[in-house]
Structures are given as structure tokens and as C-alpha cells.
Amino acid sequence: MTFWFIVGSQFLYGEETLAKVEADAKEIVAGLDLPFPVEYKLTAKTSREIEETVKQANFDDDCAGIITFCHTFSPSKMWINGLTKLQKPWLHFHTQYNRSIPNEEIDMDYMNLHQSAHGDREHGFIGARLRTPRRIVTGYWKDSKTQQQIADWQRSAVGAAFSRQLKIVRFGDNMREVAVTEGDKVEAQIKLGWQVNTWAVGDLVSEMDKVSEADIDKLVDEYRSLYDMDEKDIDSIRYQAKEEIAIERILVREGAKAFCNTFEDLHGMKQLPGLAAQHLLSKGYGFGAEGDWKTAGITAIFKAMYPDGATAFMEDYTYDYEKGLILGAHMLEVCPSIAKAKPRIEVHHLGIGGKDDPARLVFEGRSGRAIAVSLIDVGGRMRLIAQAVECCEPTQTMPNLPVARIMWKPMPNLETGAHNWLIAGGAHHTALSFDVTTDNIRDLARIMGIELVILDENTTPYALEKELMLGDIIWR
Ligand code: MN
């Protein structure tokens, strides 16, 4: 995907200045080292050309957002007709072509050309006046910390574009009686663009029946190359391969990038997909267990934002109050992208669901700063909750717990972090990511226009309660 760069100016200063504005803008664009390309599009001088460019951006599927910078003063009334039609993410880049003020060179011509301190204030005003959601990045364009902020926003803009096209396949309904995994799928499509629909488990079983032994051989060879495994478990592993191939064929046929299933609806299947779901996650598909289509969608978006990153479907399980840590795991379906070492395929009894022993990847998660994110439906709107966490490798061997597992400390500590999470209403399921930052989440929520609650070192329960009460008014 591409981002469009529009530099603001006007006719007031003459053709020579406009030519310099364009040349400088092109130099700035060429000097940006970002994950997604930026294309110089326009030196804006009239309302008409801004409006036309915005309309083109809106209808260009490859355009993930626009970046604006006012090299000279660019009167904002001429931006109104464009900005009121803007449907793509907007970043206002408040920078300047020159880093410092040249003592001898500076005169009034120089002042008229290098006046983003002046022009970008006019530009900032119209953003505020129109209440148009925008990300502002302030700093010198050659500085890496400035460019990093643009890079972060690009990830979120690309995630938002992915979200608007996302299809989620549900095999079976939500787990019986569970509240937090429910939600308004119409609202999800309006706000997030997600098309969430159901496919019969019986149709999945029919698809499994069509999978050839040769196809299974090929996928099992891939498992062998990626994971440690014991050939005595081959029958269970082959069954997971058959499930994975059938699920992926349906996802590809439907153009879907995420799916969910439930252990309560596996009619005609011998094993709950474990290894199958884990390997699909590692290939970039989103997943949620027990019918959790919301976490499936969030996981898929994070994987689209950071294709080679570490993001997993996760669940808060058990506390260690002594060490101040949460043990996170799931019955089976944790993505191996967060593994600290080569995962191992194991086959063990699963006490839930009454099916055959499923093959699953067993591993320990890696350490480092991460984020745990939950999307909930609070009635009439979606709330995104993101908690900063510090992950660590499990502190015990836990030989009788053959699942993928990881431990973490929610910020600022277990007691306050868990307390805040409960106040906000976050689910037991999350998308756990080592790449997505709180800034990414802020950008994503702003672009999508949904409520966001960040829980971090600075969040206190009392302030959080007040924030949520205000949110009920703001987001009504
Ligand atoms: Mn679960």
C-alpha cells in the first residue's frame, strides 16, 4: 500500500517559491525511510485541486492514507472542501525543510518559504475546527525518532485498511452461556468493516473428506521442518494437517483472513484443531477460540500490521501472587510466533470437548515488552482495551501442563493491572503482541472511530472509573 504526500502552499509567493516547495517536498519524501512507500502527489494551491486529490485518494484501494505538510502558509479555507470529504487516514507532518536558521541567508524571501511554524498552525487549526481525526507528528524530518512515528502510524493505517476488508469465518456459534465473546456483528461491520458470517461445521467436515493423502504428506513435511515431533504421534498429526488444509481452503475460497471455532461444535470431527489452528496463526490468519470472532479479528489485524511479527491468540489463566505474574496459555491454540525456541508437537488428552487427544504445539513464550488487547461490546458500541505488559519465560517447568504458555506482569503490577482490566471489562481472551505499541493502538482506534482504553504504568483505578464514565457520554 502507498501513502500520498500533499504539500500545502498558495500562489502568493510566486512561481519560483512554488517550484522550490515542490522540490523540497520531493526531497523530504525521498528521505523518509518507512515500511510503506510515500508518493509525492500535489503542491496544494487551490480548493479545487485539494478536493480532487482527496476524492482520488478515497477511491484508490492502494492509498492507505495522506500525509500533509505546509511548507509555506496555506490558507485553510481552501482545505475545507477536501478535508470534509476525506475517508482515508490523515497524518499532519509538522516539520521544516531546514533544520536550523541560516544566519546570513535569512531574509524575507527565506521567511516566506520556510514558514511551517506559521503555515502548519493554520493547518492545525482547520483540523481542530473540523474535528477531523488526524495524527500529528512533530519533528525534523531527517531524525529517526520523527520518522519512527510516521512508520508507526503507517502500520496502523495499513491495519485499518486491512480491517475494512476483513472477512471472518465462524465455524459454529459462541461457547454456550459466555457473555464477553458475544457482540453486535452489524456494529462491527459498520465501525471496523468486518464481515462476520457463519459456515457449517458439516461443510468443514465435507471439505476434510476431500483432502488427499498426498496433500497431508506435504503439510506434515512442513511441520517436520519447523517443529520437533515424534513419529509415534503421526496419526494424530496427520489428522490435524487434514483439518488445517480443509479450514484454509474454505478461508481462501471465501477470501477470509480470520476464523473461529468452538469445542462445543465439532460434529463429525475427531479432534479439536490445535496444531492446525496454531500453524494457520503462524501463517498470518487471525483466530479466536470458543467462537470469539472479535479476538480473531484483532489478531488478524495485528498480523497484517506486522507480517513477520509476534502476535498470538492468548488467554489469562492462573495467577502467581507471590511473583506478581499471570500465566497465559490456552487449551491448544497459541501462535508459535511468540515462542522463544523451536516448538514441539505433542499429543495429549484434552479434558474438554470429549474428542480424541489432539496434537498441539508446546512451547514457552519469549520475554519482553508486549501489549494485551481485547475488543468488547459494551452495548451500542465497541471498546478497545489495551494493556501494557512485561512478558517473561515461565518461572517453573510445569511438566504436567503440555500447552504453549507464557507469563507476564501487567503494568504497573499484577494487583493494579488486573484491577484496571476488570474495571474496563476486558475479556479473558486477548491478542498478545510484541510488536504493536500503545501508539499503534491509539492511531488505530482514532482511525476507526472507536472507544479506546489504555491501561499502563500511569493508570489508576479511580481515574479509570472516571474516564469510563466520561466515555459513556462521549461515545453514546
Ligand atoms: Mn478460551
Coordinates of C-alpha atoms and ligand atoms in Angstrom, one line a residue:
M1 CA 0.0 0.0 0.0
T2 CA 1.1 3.6 -0.6
F3 CA 0.7 6.9 1.2
W4 CA 0.2 10.2 -0.6
F5 CA 2.2 13.3 0.3
I6 CA 0.5 16.7 -0.2
V7 CA 2.5 19.8 0.5
G8 CA 0.5 22.9 1.3
S9 CA 1.3 26.3 -0.3
Q10 CA -0.5 29.1 -2.2
F11 CA 0.1 31.4 -5.2
L12 CA 1.0 34.4 -3.1
Y13 CA 4.8 33.9 -3.2
G14 CA 5.2 33.4 -7.0
E15 CA 6.3 30.5 -9.2
E16 CA 9.9 30.4 -8.0
T17 CA 8.8 29.7 -4.5
L18 CA 6.2 27.1 -5.6
A19 CA 8.9 25.3 -7.6
K20 CA 11.2 25.2 -4.5
V21 CA 8.3 24.0 -2.4
E22 CA 7.7 21.1 -4.8
A23 CA 11.4 20.2 -5.0
D24 CA 11.8 20.3 -1.2
A25 CA 8.7 18.2 -0.7
K26 CA 10.1 15.6 -3.1
E27 CA 13.4 15.6 -1.3
I28 CA 11.6 15.1 2.0
V29 CA 9.6 12.2 0.6
A30 CA 12.7 10.6 -0.8
G31 CA 14.4 11.0 2.6
L32 CA 11.8 9.1 4.5
D33 CA 12.8 5.5 5.4
L34 CA 9.5 3.9 6.2
P35 CA 7.9 0.4 6.0
F36 CA 5.5 1.6 3.3
P37 CA 6.2 3.9 0.3
V38 CA 5.2 7.6 0.3
E39 CA 4.4 9.2 -3.1
Y40 CA 4.6 13.0 -3.7
K41 CA 1.1 13.9 -5.1
L42 CA 0.5 17.6 -5.0
T43 CA 1.6 21.1 -4.2
A44 CA -1.7 22.4 -3.0
K45 CA -2.7 25.9 -4.1
T46 CA -6.4 25.8 -4.7
S47 CA -9.5 24.3 -3.0
R48 CA -10.4 22.5 -6.3
E49 CA -7.2 20.6 -6.6
I50 CA -7.2 19.6 -2.9
E51 CA -10.7 18.3 -3.2
E52 CA -9.9 16.4 -6.4
T53 CA -6.9 14.8 -4.8
V54 CA -8.8 13.7 -1.7
K55 CA -11.6 12.2 -3.9
Q56 CA -8.9 10.2 -5.8
A57 CA -7.4 9.1 -2.5
N58 CA -10.8 7.9 -1.2
F59 CA -11.4 5.7 -4.2
D60 CA -7.9 4.4 -4.7
D61 CA -7.7 1.0 -2.9
D62 CA -3.9 1.2 -2.8
C63 CA -3.9 4.5 -1.0
A64 CA -3.6 3.8 2.7
G65 CA -3.6 7.5 3.9
I66 CA -2.5 11.0 3.2
I67 CA 0.4 13.0 4.7
T68 CA 0.2 16.8 4.7
F69 CA 2.8 19.4 5.4
C70 CA 2.6 23.2 4.9
H71 CA 6.0 24.4 3.7
T72 CA 4.6 27.9 3.3
F73 CA 1.4 29.4 4.7
S74 CA -1.5 27.6 3.0
P75 CA -4.8 29.3 3.9
S76 CA -7.1 26.7 5.4
K77 CA -10.4 27.6 3.9
M78 CA -9.1 26.1 0.7
W79 CA -8.6 22.8 2.6
I80 CA -12.2 22.5 3.9
N81 CA -13.9 21.0 0.8
G82 CA -11.2 18.4 0.6
L83 CA -10.8 17.5 4.3
T84 CA -14.6 17.2 4.9
K85 CA -14.7 14.5 2.2
L86 CA -11.6 12.7 3.4
Q87 CA -12.2 9.0 4.1
K88 CA -8.6 7.9 4.4
P89 CA -6.3 8.2 7.5
W90 CA -4.6 11.6 7.8
L91 CA -1.2 12.4 9.2
H92 CA -0.2 16.1 9.6
F93 CA 3.5 16.1 9.4
H94 CA 4.7 19.2 11.2
T95 CA 8.3 19.5 10.1
Q96 CA 10.5 22.0 8.2
Y97 CA 12.8 21.6 5.2
N98 CA 15.8 23.2 7.0
R99 CA 16.9 22.0 10.4
S100 CA 18.2 25.4 11.6
I101 CA 18.1 29.1 10.8
P102 CA 21.0 30.2 8.4
N103 CA 22.3 33.5 9.8
E104 CA 23.5 35.1 6.5
E105 CA 21.0 33.6 4.2
I106 CA 17.8 34.5 6.1
D107 CA 15.8 37.4 4.6
M108 CA 12.1 37.9 4.0
D109 CA 12.1 35.6 0.9
Y110 CA 13.5 32.9 3.1
M111 CA 10.9 33.6 5.8
N112 CA 8.1 33.3 3.2
L113 CA 9.4 29.9 2.0
H114 CA 10.3 28.3 5.3
Q115 CA 7.3 29.1 7.4
S116 CA 5.8 25.8 8.5
A117 CA 5.9 27.2 12.0
H118 CA 3.4 29.6 10.7
G119 CA 1.6 27.6 8.0
D120 CA 1.2 24.4 10.0
R121 CA -0.5 26.3 12.7
E122 CA -3.2 27.4 10.2
H123 CA -3.3 23.7 9.1
G124 CA -3.6 22.5 12.7
F125 CA -6.4 24.9 13.3
I126 CA -8.6 23.6 10.5
G127 CA -8.0 20.0 11.7
A128 CA -9.2 21.0 15.2
R129 CA -12.1 23.2 13.8
L130 CA -13.4 20.3 11.6
R131 CA -12.8 17.7 14.3
T132 CA -11.2 15.6 11.6
P133 CA -9.3 12.6 13.2
R134 CA -5.7 13.0 12.5
R135 CA -2.3 12.0 13.8
I136 CA 0.2 14.9 14.2
V137 CA 3.9 14.1 14.1
T138 CA 6.2 16.9 15.1
G139 CA 9.9 17.0 14.5
Y140 CA 12.7 17.3 12.0
W141 CA 12.1 15.0 9.0
K142 CA 15.7 13.6 8.9
D143 CA 15.6 12.5 12.5
S144 CA 14.9 8.8 13.0
K145 CA 12.7 9.3 16.0
T146 CA 10.5 11.6 13.9
Q147 CA 10.4 9.0 11.1
Q148 CA 9.6 6.2 13.5
Q149 CA 6.4 8.0 14.5
I150 CA 5.3 8.1 10.9
A151 CA 6.3 4.4 10.5
D152 CA 4.1 3.5 13.5
W153 CA 1.2 5.4 12.1
Q154 CA 1.6 3.7 8.7
R155 CA 1.3 0.3 10.4
S156 CA -2.0 1.4 12.0
A157 CA -3.3 2.9 8.7
V158 CA -2.5 -0.3 6.9
G159 CA -4.1 -2.3 9.7
A160 CA -7.2 -0.1 9.3
A161 CA -7.3 -0.7 5.5
F162 CA -7.0 -4.4 6.2
S163 CA -9.8 -4.3 8.8
R164 CA -12.1 -2.6 6.3
Q165 CA -11.7 -5.7 4.0
L166 CA -11.6 -8.3 6.7
K167 CA -13.8 -11.4 6.4
I168 CA -14.1 -13.7 9.5
V169 CA -15.4 -17.2 9.1
R170 CA -17.2 -18.6 12.1
F171 CA -17.4 -22.4 12.4
G172 CA -20.2 -22.9 15.0
D173 CA -21.5 -20.3 17.4
N174 CA -20.1 -18.8 20.6
M175 CA -19.5 -21.0 23.5
R176 CA -22.7 -21.6 25.4
E177 CA -23.6 -19.0 28.1
V178 CA -20.4 -17.0 27.7
A179 CA -21.1 -13.2 27.5
V180 CA -17.8 -11.5 26.6
T181 CA -17.3 -13.3 23.4
E182 CA -20.7 -12.2 22.1
G183 CA -21.2 -8.9 20.3
D184 CA -23.0 -6.9 17.7
K185 CA -21.7 -8.1 14.3
V186 CA -23.6 -5.4 12.5
E187 CA -21.9 -2.7 14.6
A188 CA -18.5 -4.5 14.0
Q189 CA -19.1 -4.2 10.2
I190 CA -20.2 -0.5 10.5
K191 CA -17.2 0.6 12.6
L192 CA -14.5 -1.9 11.7
G193 CA -15.5 -3.2 8.3
W194 CA -15.6 -6.8 9.4
Q195 CA -17.8 -9.2 7.6
V196 CA -18.5 -11.9 10.2
N197 CA -20.5 -14.8 9.0
T198 CA -21.0 -18.5 9.8
W199 CA -20.1 -21.7 7.9
A200 CA -21.5 -25.1 8.9
V201 CA -19.1 -27.5 10.7
G202 CA -20.6 -30.2 8.5
D203 CA -19.3 -28.3 5.4
L204 CA -15.9 -28.2 7.0
V205 CA -16.1 -32.0 7.6
S206 CA -17.0 -32.5 3.9
E207 CA -14.0 -30.4 2.9
M208 CA -11.8 -32.5 5.2
D209 CA -13.1 -35.6 3.3
K210 CA -11.7 -34.2 0.1
V211 CA -8.2 -33.7 1.4
S212 CA -5.8 -36.2 -0.3
E213 CA -3.1 -38.2 1.5
A214 CA -0.5 -36.5 -0.8
D215 CA -1.6 -33.1 0.4
I216 CA -1.3 -34.3 4.0
D217 CA 2.2 -35.7 3.3
K218 CA 3.3 -32.3 2.1
L219 CA 2.0 -30.3 5.1
V220 CA 3.4 -32.9 7.5
D221 CA 6.8 -32.4 5.9
E222 CA 6.5 -28.7 6.5
Y223 CA 5.6 -29.5 10.2
R224 CA 8.8 -31.7 10.4
S225 CA 10.9 -28.8 9.1
L226 CA 9.5 -26.3 11.6
Y227 CA 8.9 -28.3 14.7
D228 CA 10.2 -31.2 16.7
M229 CA 7.9 -34.2 16.6
D230 CA 7.7 -37.9 17.5
E231 CA 6.8 -40.2 14.6
K232 CA 4.7 -42.3 17.1
D233 CA 2.2 -39.4 17.1
I234 CA 1.9 -39.4 13.3
D235 CA -1.8 -40.4 13.0
S236 CA -2.9 -37.5 15.3
I237 CA -0.6 -35.1 13.5
R238 CA -1.9 -36.2 10.1
Y239 CA -5.4 -35.6 11.3
Q240 CA -4.5 -32.0 12.3
A241 CA -3.0 -31.5 8.9
K242 CA -6.2 -32.6 7.2
E243 CA -8.1 -30.1 9.4
E244 CA -5.7 -27.3 8.6
I245 CA -5.9 -27.9 4.8
A246 CA -9.7 -28.0 4.9
I247 CA -10.0 -24.9 7.0
E248 CA -7.6 -22.9 4.9
R249 CA -9.4 -24.0 1.6
I250 CA -12.6 -22.5 3.0
L251 CA -10.8 -19.3 4.1
V252 CA -9.1 -18.9 0.7
R253 CA -12.4 -19.6 -1.1
E254 CA -14.2 -17.0 1.0
G255 CA -11.4 -14.5 0.9
A256 CA -11.3 -14.7 4.7
K257 CA -8.2 -13.9 6.9
A258 CA -9.6 -15.0 10.3
F259 CA -11.7 -17.7 11.7
C260 CA -13.1 -19.0 15.0
N261 CA -14.5 -22.3 16.1
T262 CA -15.7 -23.9 19.3
F263 CA -15.1 -27.2 21.1
E264 CA -18.8 -27.4 21.6
D265 CA -19.5 -27.8 17.9
L266 CA -17.1 -30.3 16.3
H267 CA -19.8 -32.6 15.0
G268 CA -18.1 -35.1 12.7
M269 CA -14.5 -34.1 13.7
K270 CA -12.3 -36.3 15.7
Q271 CA -10.0 -33.7 17.2
L272 CA -10.3 -30.1 18.2
P273 CA -8.0 -28.2 15.8
G274 CA -4.8 -27.5 17.9
L275 CA -1.7 -27.7 15.8
A276 CA -4.0 -26.8 12.8
A277 CA -5.1 -23.5 14.3
Q278 CA -1.6 -22.8 15.6
H279 CA 0.0 -23.3 12.2
L280 CA -2.7 -21.2 10.5
L281 CA -2.0 -18.4 13.0
S282 CA 1.7 -18.6 12.2
K283 CA 0.8 -18.1 8.5
G284 CA -1.0 -14.8 9.3
Y285 CA -4.6 -15.8 9.9
G286 CA -6.4 -14.5 12.9
F287 CA -8.0 -16.9 15.3
G288 CA -10.3 -16.9 18.3
A289 CA -11.4 -20.0 20.3
E290 CA -14.9 -20.7 21.7
G291 CA -16.5 -18.6 18.9
D292 CA -14.5 -15.5 19.8
W293 CA -14.7 -13.7 16.4
K294 CA -13.7 -10.4 18.0
T295 CA -10.3 -11.6 19.2
A296 CA -9.9 -13.5 15.8
G297 CA -10.3 -10.1 14.0
I298 CA -7.9 -8.2 16.3
T299 CA -5.3 -10.9 15.9
A300 CA -5.6 -10.8 12.1
I301 CA -5.2 -7.0 12.1
F302 CA -2.1 -7.2 14.2
K303 CA -0.6 -9.8 11.9
A304 CA -1.4 -7.6 8.9
M305 CA 0.3 -4.6 10.6
Y306 CA 3.5 -6.7 11.4
P307 CA 3.5 -9.6 9.0
D308 CA 6.8 -11.1 10.4
G309 CA 5.9 -10.1 14.0
A310 CA 5.0 -12.0 17.2
T311 CA 1.3 -11.9 17.9
A312 CA -0.8 -14.7 19.5
F313 CA -4.3 -15.5 20.5
M314 CA -3.9 -15.6 24.3
E315 CA -5.9 -16.3 27.5
D316 CA -5.3 -15.2 31.1
Y317 CA -5.3 -18.4 33.1
T318 CA -3.8 -18.5 36.5
Y319 CA -2.0 -16.1 38.9
D320 CA 1.2 -16.3 40.8
Y321 CA 0.6 -13.7 43.5
E322 CA 4.0 -14.4 45.1
K323 CA 5.8 -13.4 41.9
G324 CA 3.2 -11.0 40.7
L325 CA 2.7 -12.8 37.4
I326 CA -0.1 -14.1 35.2
L327 CA 0.2 -17.5 33.5
G328 CA -1.2 -17.2 30.0
A329 CA -2.0 -20.2 27.8
H330 CA -4.9 -21.8 26.1
M331 CA -6.1 -25.4 25.7
L332 CA -4.2 -25.5 22.5
E333 CA -4.3 -22.6 20.1
V334 CA -1.4 -20.2 20.9
C335 CA 0.5 -19.0 17.9
P336 CA 4.2 -20.2 17.7
S337 CA 5.3 -16.7 16.6
I338 CA 5.8 -15.9 20.3
A339 CA 7.9 -19.0 21.0
K340 CA 11.4 -18.5 22.5
A341 CA 12.7 -21.7 20.9
K342 CA 11.6 -24.4 18.4
P343 CA 8.2 -25.7 19.4
R344 CA 7.4 -29.4 19.9
I345 CA 4.4 -31.2 18.6
E346 CA 2.8 -33.3 21.3
V347 CA -0.3 -35.4 21.7
H348 CA -2.2 -35.3 25.0
H349 CA -5.6 -35.9 26.4
L350 CA -7.9 -32.8 26.5
G351 CA -10.3 -32.9 29.3
I352 CA -12.8 -30.7 27.5
G353 CA -15.0 -31.5 24.4
G354 CA -15.0 -35.3 24.6
K355 CA -12.9 -35.8 21.4
D356 CA -9.7 -37.7 20.6
D357 CA -6.4 -36.5 22.0
P358 CA -5.3 -33.6 19.9
A359 CA -1.9 -32.8 18.6
R360 CA -0.7 -29.3 19.6
L361 CA 2.5 -27.2 19.6
V362 CA 4.0 -27.0 23.1
F363 CA 6.5 -24.2 23.8
E364 CA 7.4 -21.4 26.2
G365 CA 6.9 -17.8 25.2
R366 CA 9.6 -15.3 25.0
S367 CA 10.3 -12.3 27.2
G368 CA 9.9 -8.6 26.6
R369 CA 7.5 -5.7 26.5
A370 CA 4.2 -6.6 24.9
I371 CA 0.6 -5.5 24.7
A372 CA -2.6 -7.5 25.5
V373 CA -5.6 -6.3 23.6
S374 CA -9.3 -7.1 24.0
L375 CA -12.3 -5.8 22.0
I376 CA -15.6 -5.9 23.8
D377 CA -19.1 -4.9 23.0
V378 CA -20.4 -2.6 25.8
G379 CA -23.8 -2.2 24.3
G380 CA -24.2 0.3 21.4
R381 CA -20.5 0.5 20.8
M382 CA -17.2 -1.4 20.7
R383 CA -14.5 -0.7 23.3
L384 CA -10.9 -1.5 22.6
I385 CA -8.8 -2.2 25.7
A386 CA -5.0 -2.4 25.6
Q387 CA -2.8 -3.2 28.5
A388 CA 1.0 -2.8 28.6
V389 CA 2.6 -5.9 29.9
E390 CA 6.1 -7.3 30.5
C391 CA 6.4 -10.9 29.4
C392 CA 8.8 -13.4 30.9
E393 CA 9.6 -17.0 30.3
P394 CA 7.6 -19.3 32.7
T395 CA 9.4 -19.5 36.1
Q396 CA 8.6 -23.2 36.6
T397 CA 8.8 -26.3 34.4
M398 CA 5.2 -27.3 34.9
P399 CA 5.8 -30.8 33.4
N400 CA 2.1 -31.8 33.6
L401 CA 0.9 -28.8 31.6
P402 CA 1.7 -29.7 27.9
V403 CA 0.5 -26.5 26.3
A404 CA 2.1 -23.3 24.9
R405 CA 2.5 -21.0 27.8
I406 CA 3.9 -17.6 28.8
M407 CA 3.9 -15.4 31.9
W408 CA 3.6 -11.7 32.2
K409 CA 3.3 -8.8 34.6
P410 CA 0.5 -6.3 33.7
M411 CA 1.6 -2.7 34.2
P412 CA 2.2 -1.3 36.8
N413 CA 1.8 -4.6 38.7
L414 CA -0.4 -7.6 39.0
E415 CA -2.9 -6.3 41.5
T416 CA -3.4 -2.8 39.9
G417 CA -3.2 -4.2 36.3
A418 CA -5.8 -6.9 36.9
H419 CA -7.9 -4.4 38.9
N420 CA -7.9 -2.0 36.0
W421 CA -8.6 -4.7 33.5
L422 CA -11.7 -5.7 35.4
I423 CA -13.0 -2.1 35.7
A424 CA -12.6 -1.7 31.9
G425 CA -14.4 -5.0 31.2
G426 CA -11.6 -6.7 29.3
A427 CA -12.1 -10.3 28.2
H428 CA -10.1 -13.4 29.3
H429 CA -9.1 -13.8 25.7
T430 CA -6.7 -11.3 24.2
A431 CA -4.4 -10.7 21.2
L432 CA -0.9 -10.6 22.7
S433 CA 1.6 -8.8 20.6
F434 CA 5.3 -8.0 20.9
D435 CA 5.2 -5.5 18.0
V436 CA 2.1 -3.5 18.3
T437 CA 2.6 -0.4 20.5
T438 CA 0.2 1.7 22.5
D439 CA 0.8 4.4 19.9
N440 CA -0.3 2.0 17.2
I441 CA -3.4 1.2 19.2
R442 CA -4.2 4.9 19.6
D443 CA -3.8 5.5 15.9
L444 CA -5.9 2.5 15.0
A445 CA -8.7 3.5 17.4
R446 CA -8.7 7.1 16.1
I447 CA -8.8 6.0 12.5
M448 CA -11.7 3.6 13.3
G449 CA -13.5 6.0 15.5
I450 CA -14.0 3.6 18.4
E451 CA -13.5 4.0 22.2
L452 CA -10.0 3.1 23.4
V453 CA -8.9 2.4 27.0
I454 CA -5.1 2.2 27.5
L455 CA -4.0 0.6 30.7
D456 CA -0.4 1.2 31.6
E457 CA 2.0 2.4 34.3
N458 CA 0.1 5.6 34.8
T459 CA -3.4 4.2 35.0
T460 CA -5.1 4.3 38.4
P461 CA -8.4 2.6 39.2
Y462 CA -10.1 5.8 40.3
A463 CA -9.1 7.8 37.3
L464 CA -10.0 4.9 35.1
E465 CA -13.6 4.8 36.5
K466 CA -14.0 8.5 35.8
E467 CA -12.6 8.0 32.3
L468 CA -15.1 5.3 31.6
M469 CA -18.0 7.3 32.9
L470 CA -17.0 10.2 30.6
G471 CA -16.7 7.6 27.8
D472 CA -20.3 6.7 28.3
I473 CA -21.2 10.3 27.5
I474 CA -18.7 10.8 24.6
W475 CA -19.4 7.5 22.9
R476 CA -23.2 7.3 23.4
Ligands
MN1 MN -10.7 -19.7 25.8

